[in-house]
Amino acid sequence: MAALTVGDLVDRLPTTRGAAPPAAPPQPEHSMSQASFATYLIGLREGLEATLVVSILVAFLVKSDRRRVLPMVWLGAGVAVLLSVGFGALLTFTQASVSGRNQELFEAVTSVAAVCFVTWMIFWMRGAARRMGGELRAGLGQALALGPAAVAAFSFLAVVREGLETALLFFTAARGAATATPLVAITLGVLTAIGMGYLLYATAVRINLGTFFRWTGALLVLVAGGILKYGVHDFQEAGVLPGLGTLAFDVTATVDPGSWYATLLTGMVNLTPRATVLEMAAWAAYVVPTMILFLRPAGSRPAAPPADAAATAPAQA
């Protein structure tokens, strides 16, 4: 009789006992089209805001015949850009330095933070766009009274917020991408924004910025909804939230994730062919009310009650 090896004995063990549970759905990956669309939009929107800030400061100094201070504006803006790039590199390094559950938690927290930032930004810009120029000119006037260093600091503070938001949004929108496509997309978005800013500053071209920020803001709501959806999945992967194996739908067997229509749907509204119930609940709970509030005309808010005519009558007598 031939001798049995340890491998033979292992092969003959019953396989019905202690069977492994079905595998959980894998972490959804960002398609190249989705990452490209989202990062281009981020670069365009945030880049134009930063470009408008710098152009307002430059125009104020040129019109007030203070061109000698212009290098301080460029210095402050340049330092802000470098700090933002460093922040993005720090996020990438931190993600690469952790693994397993800690990595899932890090990605989930940064996703939620990005959603909070982009939501605040689009609503703030909706109300502040009209008064931004006056506030910047007033602040720069005060900085000029303090000296060149204050001008550089003011320019830095005016630009760095946009830069840090861009770095955080880019990290969350492009994480998991295996190529440099998202980096190319955000670069093209920033270059487009710089071109638009130059046309607004140096030529007679006029762009309806209210309409631009309104519709790019609406698209960013969809991007943020997708980022939140991925963040929820990361929390589920880390075991913080339940329902990882409870799918709302899974059409991967009938819909090719690489098809043009699936790519278009994923790129525009951040819906993937497979998602859990909690992911979709979070997506809908964020996107629907946020979109309604953002697109609601300003005039639809309840008007203040008129003054009481009876109370004012004695004063007019």
mmCIF file of C-alpha atoms in Angstrom:
data_model
loop_
_atom_site.group_PDB
_atom_site.id
_atom_site.type_symbol
_atom_site.label_atom_id
_atom_site.label_comp_id
_atom_site.label_asym_id
_atom_site.label_seq_id
_atom_site.Cartn_x
_atom_site.Cartn_y
_atom_site.Cartn_z
ATOM 1 C CA MET A 1 0.000 0.000 0.000
ATOM 2 C CA ALA A 2 1.456 3.378 -0.951
ATOM 3 C CA ALA A 3 2.261 5.745 1.883
ATOM 4 C CA LEU A 4 0.005 8.764 2.269
ATOM 5 C CA THR A 5 1.558 12.166 2.501
ATOM 6 C CA VAL A 6 0.321 15.062 4.611
ATOM 7 C CA GLY A 7 -0.963 16.702 1.442
ATOM 8 C CA ASP A 8 -3.040 13.637 0.597
ATOM 9 C CA LEU A 9 -4.598 13.645 4.051
ATOM 10 C CA VAL A 10 -5.447 17.325 3.771
ATOM 11 C CA ASP A 11 -7.048 16.789 0.360
ATOM 12 C CA ARG A 12 -9.264 14.028 1.818
ATOM 13 C CA LEU A 13 -10.617 16.140 4.683
ATOM 14 C CA PRO A 14 -14.362 16.889 4.448
ATOM 15 C CA THR A 15 -15.049 20.261 2.837
ATOM 16 C CA THR A 16 -18.585 20.727 4.079
ATOM 17 C CA ARG A 17 -17.634 21.564 7.663
ATOM 18 C CA GLY A 18 -16.549 25.121 8.394
ATOM 19 C CA ALA A 19 -17.126 26.251 4.840
ATOM 20 C CA ALA A 20 -15.954 29.807 4.218
ATOM 21 C CA PRO A 21 -18.738 32.380 4.092
ATOM 22 C CA PRO A 22 -19.489 33.983 0.743
ATOM 23 C CA ALA A 23 -17.107 36.754 -0.132
ATOM 24 C CA ALA A 24 -18.269 40.291 0.444
ATOM 25 C CA PRO A 25 -18.602 42.596 -2.523
ATOM 26 C CA PRO A 26 -15.198 44.056 -3.386
ATOM 27 C CA GLN A 27 -14.392 47.686 -2.887
ATOM 28 C CA PRO A 28 -15.799 49.583 -5.864
ATOM 29 C CA GLU A 29 -13.114 51.103 -8.016
ATOM 30 C CA HIS A 30 -13.199 54.468 -9.667
ATOM 31 C CA SER A 31 -13.452 54.091 -13.409
ATOM 32 C CA MET A 32 -11.087 56.230 -15.439
ATOM 33 C CA SER A 33 -13.968 58.195 -16.941
ATOM 34 C CA GLN A 34 -15.490 58.898 -13.540
ATOM 35 C CA ALA A 35 -12.184 59.978 -12.040
ATOM 36 C CA SER A 36 -11.429 62.096 -15.117
ATOM 37 C CA PHE A 37 -14.821 63.823 -15.106
ATOM 38 C CA ALA A 38 -14.754 64.489 -11.374
ATOM 39 C CA THR A 39 -11.158 65.710 -11.220
ATOM 40 C CA TYR A 40 -11.550 67.915 -14.313
ATOM 41 C CA LEU A 41 -14.642 69.501 -12.770
ATOM 42 C CA ILE A 42 -12.811 70.009 -9.467
ATOM 43 C CA GLY A 43 -9.855 71.616 -11.217
ATOM 44 C CA LEU A 44 -12.131 73.855 -13.303
ATOM 45 C CA ARG A 45 -14.345 75.012 -10.447
ATOM 46 C CA GLU A 46 -11.698 75.479 -7.755
ATOM 47 C CA GLY A 47 -9.160 76.778 -10.258
ATOM 48 C CA LEU A 48 -11.523 79.470 -11.499
ATOM 49 C CA GLU A 49 -12.313 80.574 -7.952
ATOM 50 C CA ALA A 50 -8.590 80.923 -7.169
ATOM 51 C CA THR A 51 -7.960 82.655 -10.505
ATOM 52 C CA LEU A 52 -10.750 85.149 -9.856
ATOM 53 C CA VAL A 53 -9.319 85.902 -6.413
ATOM 54 C CA VAL A 54 -5.860 86.605 -7.819
ATOM 55 C CA SER A 55 -7.222 88.633 -10.758
ATOM 56 C CA ILE A 56 -9.264 90.837 -8.405
ATOM 57 C CA LEU A 57 -6.176 91.521 -6.296
ATOM 58 C CA VAL A 58 -4.023 92.222 -9.354
ATOM 59 C CA ALA A 59 -6.625 94.507 -10.945
ATOM 60 C CA PHE A 60 -6.963 96.481 -7.706
ATOM 61 C CA LEU A 61 -3.210 97.062 -7.496
ATOM 62 C CA VAL A 62 -2.892 97.967 -11.185
ATOM 63 C CA LYS A 63 -5.779 100.448 -11.102
ATOM 64 C CA SER A 64 -4.455 102.057 -7.911
ATOM 65 C CA ASP A 65 -0.966 102.380 -9.477
ATOM 66 C CA ARG A 66 0.693 100.034 -6.983
ATOM 67 C CA ARG A 67 2.321 97.621 -9.388
ATOM 68 C CA ARG A 68 5.430 97.446 -7.216
ATOM 69 C CA VAL A 69 3.453 95.323 -4.744
ATOM 70 C CA LEU A 70 2.386 92.768 -7.374
ATOM 71 C CA PRO A 71 5.314 90.399 -6.610
ATOM 72 C CA MET A 72 3.955 90.038 -3.062
ATOM 73 C CA VAL A 73 0.596 88.890 -4.440
ATOM 74 C CA TRP A 74 2.296 86.305 -6.640
ATOM 75 C CA LEU A 75 4.518 85.231 -3.749
ATOM 76 C CA GLY A 76 1.554 84.618 -1.454
ATOM 77 C CA ALA A 77 -0.384 82.773 -4.155
ATOM 78 C CA GLY A 78 2.657 80.660 -5.045
ATOM 79 C CA VAL A 79 3.264 79.612 -1.440
ATOM 80 C CA ALA A 80 -0.434 78.692 -1.157
ATOM 81 C CA VAL A 81 -0.154 76.466 -4.247
ATOM 82 C CA LEU A 82 2.985 74.774 -2.900
ATOM 83 C CA LEU A 83 1.318 74.151 0.465
ATOM 84 C CA SER A 84 -1.719 72.652 -1.270
ATOM 85 C CA VAL A 85 0.465 70.319 -3.343
ATOM 86 C CA GLY A 86 2.283 69.303 -0.168
ATOM 87 C CA PHE A 87 -1.047 68.610 1.546
ATOM 88 C CA GLY A 88 -2.093 66.368 -1.331
ATOM 89 C CA ALA A 89 1.244 64.543 -1.155
ATOM 90 C CA LEU A 90 0.778 64.086 2.589
ATOM 91 C CA LEU A 91 -2.632 62.523 2.064
ATOM 92 C CA THR A 92 -1.210 60.145 -0.536
ATOM 93 C CA PHE A 93 1.746 59.225 1.680
ATOM 94 C CA THR A 94 -0.517 58.613 4.664
ATOM 95 C CA GLN A 95 -2.777 56.366 2.618
ATOM 96 C CA ALA A 96 0.218 54.367 1.399
ATOM 97 C CA SER A 97 1.612 54.082 4.937
ATOM 98 C CA VAL A 98 -1.427 52.370 6.440
ATOM 99 C CA SER A 99 -3.109 49.141 5.454
ATOM 100 C CA GLY A 100 -6.111 46.996 6.197
ATOM 101 C CA ARG A 101 -8.742 48.454 8.494
ATOM 102 C CA ASN A 102 -6.749 51.617 9.196
ATOM 103 C CA GLN A 103 -6.547 52.391 5.502
ATOM 104 C CA GLU A 104 -10.293 51.905 5.088
ATOM 105 C CA LEU A 105 -10.951 54.218 8.022
ATOM 106 C CA PHE A 106 -8.553 56.860 6.689
ATOM 107 C CA GLU A 107 -10.194 56.832 3.279
ATOM 108 C CA ALA A 108 -13.664 56.920 4.822
ATOM 109 C CA VAL A 109 -12.859 59.903 7.056
ATOM 110 C CA THR A 110 -11.236 61.867 4.216
ATOM 111 C CA SER A 111 -14.266 61.138 2.022
ATOM 112 C CA VAL A 112 -16.684 62.514 4.615
ATOM 113 C CA ALA A 113 -14.433 65.548 5.180
ATOM 114 C CA ALA A 114 -14.337 66.210 1.430
ATOM 115 C CA VAL A 115 -18.142 66.061 1.223
ATOM 116 C CA CYS A 116 -18.438 68.548 4.095
ATOM 117 C CA PHE A 117 -15.954 70.930 2.449
ATOM 118 C CA VAL A 118 -17.514 70.827 -1.004
ATOM 119 C CA THR A 119 -21.031 71.304 0.412
ATOM 120 C CA TRP A 120 -19.942 74.315 2.437
ATOM 121 C CA MET A 121 -18.022 75.705 -0.535
ATOM 122 C CA ILE A 122 -20.832 75.582 -3.084
ATOM 123 C CA PHE A 123 -23.372 77.145 -0.718
ATOM 124 C CA TRP A 124 -20.888 79.799 0.454
ATOM 125 C CA MET A 125 -19.993 80.709 -3.116
ATOM 126 C CA ARG A 126 -23.680 80.911 -4.020
ATOM 127 C CA GLY A 127 -24.158 83.733 -1.543
ATOM 128 C CA ALA A 128 -20.696 85.333 -1.520
ATOM 129 C CA ALA A 129 -20.021 85.615 -5.263
ATOM 130 C CA ARG A 130 -21.557 89.085 -5.564
ATOM 131 C CA ARG A 131 -19.741 90.600 -2.601
ATOM 132 C CA MET A 132 -16.426 88.736 -2.978
ATOM 133 C CA GLY A 133 -14.789 91.471 -5.065
ATOM 134 C CA GLY A 134 -15.594 94.225 -2.589
ATOM 135 C CA GLU A 135 -14.431 92.172 0.387
ATOM 136 C CA LEU A 136 -11.145 91.283 -1.310
ATOM 137 C CA ARG A 137 -10.429 94.874 -2.284
ATOM 138 C CA ALA A 138 -11.217 96.110 1.219
ATOM 139 C CA GLY A 139 -8.980 93.462 2.791
ATOM 140 C CA LEU A 140 -6.141 94.198 0.383
ATOM 141 C CA GLY A 141 -6.448 97.909 1.144
ATOM 142 C CA GLN A 142 -5.969 97.178 4.832
ATOM 143 C CA ALA A 143 -3.021 94.907 4.056
ATOM 144 C CA LEU A 144 -1.367 97.634 1.968
ATOM 145 C CA ALA A 145 -1.469 99.934 4.970
ATOM 146 C CA LEU A 146 0.492 97.341 6.978
ATOM 147 C CA GLY A 147 3.195 96.664 4.396
ATOM 148 C CA PRO A 148 4.318 94.218 1.678
ATOM 149 C CA ALA A 149 4.477 91.238 4.039
ATOM 150 C CA ALA A 150 0.817 91.740 4.925
ATOM 151 C CA VAL A 151 -0.057 91.813 1.207
ATOM 152 C CA ALA A 152 1.713 88.470 0.694
ATOM 153 C CA ALA A 153 -0.053 87.018 3.731
ATOM 154 C CA PHE A 154 -3.439 88.254 2.524
ATOM 155 C CA SER A 155 -2.885 86.763 -0.925
ATOM 156 C CA PHE A 156 -1.776 83.498 0.672
ATOM 157 C CA LEU A 157 -4.890 83.267 2.862
ATOM 158 C CA ALA A 158 -7.179 84.166 -0.036
ATOM 159 C CA VAL A 159 -5.787 81.374 -2.241
ATOM 160 C CA VAL A 160 -4.832 78.637 0.217
ATOM 161 C CA ARG A 161 -8.431 77.750 1.081
ATOM 162 C CA GLU A 162 -9.157 76.932 -2.541
ATOM 163 C CA GLY A 163 -5.899 75.002 -2.811
ATOM 164 C CA LEU A 164 -6.476 72.830 0.243
ATOM 165 C CA GLU A 165 -10.047 72.084 -0.856
ATOM 166 C CA THR A 166 -8.774 71.111 -4.292
ATOM 167 C CA ALA A 167 -6.146 68.772 -2.847
ATOM 168 C CA LEU A 168 -8.646 67.039 -0.568
ATOM 169 C CA LEU A 169 -11.303 66.695 -3.272
ATOM 170 C CA PHE A 170 -8.776 65.423 -5.799
ATOM 171 C CA PHE A 171 -7.464 62.817 -3.355
ATOM 172 C CA THR A 172 -10.920 61.456 -2.586
ATOM 173 C CA ALA A 173 -12.144 61.554 -6.185
ATOM 174 C CA ALA A 174 -9.056 59.956 -7.734
ATOM 175 C CA ARG A 175 -7.990 57.420 -5.109
ATOM 176 C CA GLY A 176 -7.715 53.927 -6.472
ATOM 177 C CA ALA A 177 -6.886 55.115 -9.991
ATOM 178 C CA ALA A 178 -4.045 53.085 -11.468
ATOM 179 C CA THR A 179 -2.931 55.637 -14.064
ATOM 180 C CA ALA A 180 -2.113 59.333 -14.245
ATOM 181 C CA THR A 181 -5.398 60.100 -16.020
ATOM 182 C CA PRO A 182 -7.003 61.916 -13.037
ATOM 183 C CA LEU A 183 -3.860 64.049 -12.628
ATOM 184 C CA VAL A 184 -3.977 64.990 -16.304
ATOM 185 C CA ALA A 185 -7.703 65.764 -15.997
ATOM 186 C CA ILE A 186 -7.337 68.088 -13.005
ATOM 187 C CA THR A 187 -4.389 69.812 -14.691
ATOM 188 C CA LEU A 188 -6.529 70.435 -17.774
ATOM 189 C CA GLY A 189 -9.311 71.744 -15.531
ATOM 190 C CA VAL A 190 -6.954 74.204 -13.827
ATOM 191 C CA LEU A 191 -5.501 75.325 -17.168
ATOM 192 C CA THR A 192 -9.024 75.873 -18.506
ATOM 193 C CA ALA A 193 -9.822 77.954 -15.421
ATOM 194 C CA ILE A 194 -6.667 80.034 -15.867
ATOM 195 C CA GLY A 195 -7.588 80.624 -19.508
ATOM 196 C CA MET A 196 -11.086 81.733 -18.542
ATOM 197 C CA GLY A 197 -9.670 84.008 -15.865
ATOM 198 C CA TYR A 198 -7.279 85.603 -18.340
ATOM 199 C CA LEU A 199 -10.087 86.229 -20.812
ATOM 200 C CA LEU A 200 -12.165 87.864 -18.096
ATOM 201 C CA TYR A 201 -9.267 90.051 -16.949
ATOM 202 C CA ALA A 202 -7.500 91.055 -20.153
ATOM 203 C CA THR A 203 -10.209 91.016 -22.838
ATOM 204 C CA ALA A 204 -13.783 92.068 -23.411
ATOM 205 C CA VAL A 205 -15.042 88.507 -22.973
ATOM 206 C CA ARG A 206 -17.816 88.267 -20.399
ATOM 207 C CA ILE A 207 -18.918 85.055 -18.719
ATOM 208 C CA ASN A 208 -22.067 84.732 -16.649
ATOM 209 C CA LEU A 209 -20.308 83.590 -13.497
ATOM 210 C CA GLY A 210 -23.583 83.166 -11.632
ATOM 211 C CA THR A 211 -24.762 80.581 -14.159
ATOM 212 C CA PHE A 212 -21.328 78.954 -14.273
ATOM 213 C CA PHE A 213 -21.078 78.491 -10.506
ATOM 214 C CA ARG A 214 -24.710 77.383 -10.324
ATOM 215 C CA TRP A 215 -24.346 74.491 -12.760
ATOM 216 C CA THR A 216 -20.834 73.448 -11.771
ATOM 217 C CA GLY A 217 -22.080 73.496 -8.188
ATOM 218 C CA ALA A 218 -24.935 71.174 -9.124
ATOM 219 C CA LEU A 219 -22.477 68.788 -10.782
ATOM 220 C CA LEU A 220 -20.257 68.940 -7.708
ATOM 221 C CA VAL A 221 -23.234 67.867 -5.582
ATOM 222 C CA LEU A 222 -23.359 64.674 -7.669
ATOM 223 C CA VAL A 223 -19.607 64.216 -7.330
ATOM 224 C CA ALA A 224 -19.863 64.707 -3.562
ATOM 225 C CA GLY A 225 -22.695 62.189 -3.403
ATOM 226 C CA GLY A 226 -20.465 59.633 -5.091
ATOM 227 C CA ILE A 227 -17.593 60.415 -2.715
ATOM 228 C CA LEU A 228 -19.945 59.943 0.249
ATOM 229 C CA LYS A 229 -21.099 56.643 -1.239
ATOM 230 C CA TYR A 230 -17.514 55.417 -1.413
ATOM 231 C CA GLY A 231 -16.897 56.660 2.130
ATOM 232 C CA VAL A 232 -19.851 54.637 3.418
ATOM 233 C CA HIS A 233 -18.465 51.558 1.665
ATOM 234 C CA ASP A 234 -15.080 52.153 3.325
ATOM 235 C CA PHE A 235 -16.776 52.326 6.732
ATOM 236 C CA GLN A 236 -18.514 49.055 5.898
ATOM 237 C CA GLU A 237 -15.214 47.488 4.872
ATOM 238 C CA ALA A 238 -13.705 48.603 8.180
ATOM 239 C CA GLY A 239 -16.591 47.072 10.134
ATOM 240 C CA VAL A 240 -17.818 50.409 11.477
ATOM 241 C CA LEU A 241 -21.097 50.246 9.553
ATOM 242 C CA PRO A 242 -23.137 47.099 8.866
ATOM 243 C CA GLY A 243 -24.640 45.792 5.661
ATOM 244 C CA LEU A 244 -21.563 45.114 3.535
ATOM 245 C CA GLY A 245 -23.166 42.028 2.025
ATOM 246 C CA THR A 246 -26.650 43.542 1.680
ATOM 247 C CA LEU A 247 -26.835 44.762 -1.886
ATOM 248 C CA ALA A 248 -29.351 47.258 -3.184
ATOM 249 C CA PHE A 249 -28.648 45.971 -6.680
ATOM 250 C CA ASP A 250 -26.022 44.087 -8.625
ATOM 251 C CA VAL A 251 -26.337 44.281 -12.394
ATOM 252 C CA THR A 252 -22.727 43.417 -13.197
ATOM 253 C CA ALA A 253 -23.904 40.130 -14.730
ATOM 254 C CA THR A 254 -26.043 41.942 -17.313
ATOM 255 C CA VAL A 255 -24.392 45.353 -17.558
ATOM 256 C CA ASP A 256 -20.762 45.572 -18.575
ATOM 257 C CA PRO A 257 -19.109 48.105 -16.228
ATOM 258 C CA GLY A 258 -16.832 49.093 -19.100
ATOM 259 C CA SER A 259 -19.648 49.812 -21.567
ATOM 260 C CA TRP A 260 -20.179 53.364 -22.753
ATOM 261 C CA TYR A 261 -23.576 53.740 -21.079
ATOM 262 C CA ALA A 262 -22.357 52.353 -17.732
ATOM 263 C CA THR A 263 -19.309 54.595 -17.992
ATOM 264 C CA LEU A 264 -21.516 57.605 -18.742
ATOM 265 C CA LEU A 265 -23.842 56.869 -15.811
ATOM 266 C CA THR A 266 -20.936 56.322 -13.451
ATOM 267 C CA GLY A 267 -19.145 59.411 -14.635
ATOM 268 C CA MET A 268 -22.147 61.726 -14.417
ATOM 269 C CA VAL A 269 -23.975 60.630 -11.268
ATOM 270 C CA ASN A 270 -21.416 58.330 -9.595
ATOM 271 C CA LEU A 271 -23.695 55.289 -9.612
ATOM 272 C CA THR A 272 -21.878 51.975 -9.988
ATOM 273 C CA PRO A 273 -23.365 48.694 -11.301
ATOM 274 C CA ARG A 274 -23.207 47.255 -7.779
ATOM 275 C CA ALA A 275 -23.915 49.016 -4.485
ATOM 276 C CA THR A 276 -25.067 48.174 -0.984
ATOM 277 C CA VAL A 277 -28.350 49.368 0.489
ATOM 278 C CA LEU A 278 -26.593 51.683 2.939
ATOM 279 C CA GLU A 279 -24.467 53.216 0.178
ATOM 280 C CA MET A 280 -27.518 54.087 -1.885
ATOM 281 C CA ALA A 281 -29.427 55.340 1.138
ATOM 282 C CA ALA A 282 -26.547 57.692 1.995
ATOM 283 C CA TRP A 283 -26.258 58.831 -1.637
ATOM 284 C CA ALA A 284 -29.973 59.622 -1.907
ATOM 285 C CA ALA A 285 -30.161 61.213 1.558
ATOM 286 C CA TYR A 286 -27.378 63.616 0.575
ATOM 287 C CA VAL A 287 -27.954 64.321 -3.109
ATOM 288 C CA VAL A 288 -31.733 64.850 -3.148
ATOM 289 C CA PRO A 289 -32.139 67.472 -0.382
ATOM 290 C CA THR A 290 -28.805 69.162 -1.145
ATOM 291 C CA MET A 291 -29.670 69.534 -4.825
ATOM 292 C CA ILE A 292 -33.134 70.900 -4.025
ATOM 293 C CA LEU A 293 -31.746 73.476 -1.598
ATOM 294 C CA PHE A 294 -28.922 74.484 -3.919
ATOM 295 C CA LEU A 295 -31.061 74.909 -7.042
ATOM 296 C CA ARG A 296 -33.901 76.619 -5.201
ATOM 297 C CA PRO A 297 -34.184 80.212 -6.455
ATOM 298 C CA ALA A 298 -33.154 82.792 -3.911
ATOM 299 C CA GLY A 299 -36.557 84.469 -4.291
ATOM 300 C CA SER A 300 -38.341 81.325 -3.100
ATOM 301 C CA ARG A 301 -37.373 81.962 0.491
ATOM 302 C CA PRO A 302 -40.212 83.219 2.681
ATOM 303 C CA ALA A 303 -40.351 86.982 2.564
ATOM 304 C CA ALA A 304 -40.091 89.003 5.748
ATOM 305 C CA PRO A 305 -43.485 90.086 7.077
ATOM 306 C CA PRO A 306 -44.379 93.668 6.174
ATOM 307 C CA ALA A 307 -44.292 96.320 8.842
ATOM 308 C CA ASP A 308 -47.485 96.808 10.756
ATOM 309 C CA ALA A 309 -49.321 99.724 9.144
ATOM 310 C CA ALA A 310 -51.190 100.474 12.347
ATOM 311 C CA ALA A 311 -47.951 100.814 14.277
ATOM 312 C CA THR A 312 -46.524 103.282 11.763
ATOM 313 C CA ALA A 313 -49.676 105.411 11.391
ATOM 314 C CA PRO A 314 -49.182 107.499 14.580
ATOM 315 C CA ALA A 315 -45.647 108.300 13.587
ATOM 316 C CA GLN A 316 -46.828 109.614 10.228
ATOM 317 C CA ALA A 317 -49.606 111.744 11.747
#
